[in-house]
Phi, psi and omega in degrees: 000317179294321181296318178298316181297321180295313180297319180297317181294322177297319179297317179297318180298317180296318179297317180297320179297316180297319180296317180298317179296320180297319179297319181296325181283328185285331183275141176287326180247149179301139177233163178286123180286126181296145178295136179296146178295142180298137178282126180298134179282145177296146179293137179294148178290148179297147181286341182263153178269185186291342182260006186300324183289340184259334186257117181296141180263054183287156178270126178235171178237132181283168178293348176266002176089013181263132176281135181222156173262129191299311182284304187297318186268329190251330191246322188304124175074012187241164169264122189227155168237132185229131172218166179246144183202179168205149194294329183271002179295130180244003183261278186263327186305315180302320180288324177298311183297317180299322179291321180288335172299320177294323176297316179300320180296324178293322177290332180065221185284004174290333180292126184091353179247301177229002169226133185235131182250133181228128174242126187247131183287135173271356182231064186295337179294331178261322188275079174287168176306321180295317178299318180291326176297318178296321179297315179301316180295318183296329183261004178068031178291134182266173179302147177101346178254118187252131174258140191229147174225173182176203177280149180299321181298315181293320181292322177297316178300315181297313182300316182290322179291332177279354178087009182264068183220161175258140182292336176278115184298330179292313178294319182297328181280348182264106184297337180290345180248026183296154183290124183271067179232162174247124173270129179227150182188169176243100186298324181299324180261358182057044176252123184223145176202178179214158177210162177300141179295341179261014175297156179303128185308318179296327178291322178297315178299318179297317180297318178297323177300325179292319181287335179267354177094001179277164179234348184269142177242132181304145179288000000 
């Protein structure tokens, strides 16, 4: 878009220069050359990415106590992995988190730099930032993977808009039966998919590579 605007502006400038020169040659006496018409500036690109209409920009709090906007601060223009959990879960969450720790290790220092991992609490009334900090420490989670809490209403809206819901409202309301999947995507390219949170870690890394356009998988 910028290249087209640049070429168009160059074309207009050249035409204006030629017209001005032509006028000067045609007149026997010097005349005042008219000022060239202003070249229209290209329209600025929208601040939002292709997924802005689908992903709520709710305010959440990180395990480090920082308030963030989910879309603008965490997702826009990034390659992300998103799952839901809660700290007191003793059934599936521990195995999900342990498996994603292995995924983080495979990504290495890319996490927090060009791949971002987010785990969102389904029990925000209990999962304060301090509780989530303790959870992060207990599972050996490294830098770059952010755990989030917020209001139950905002988290419910976010979960449902992301498609991580059960069609049975009774099951959907029971956090102990939450869907054990990881949503991953490249917001800049609007590529999204999901896989089981217990999928083989190398397969999860490989799948993320497809949405970001990469082909290499860590050894």
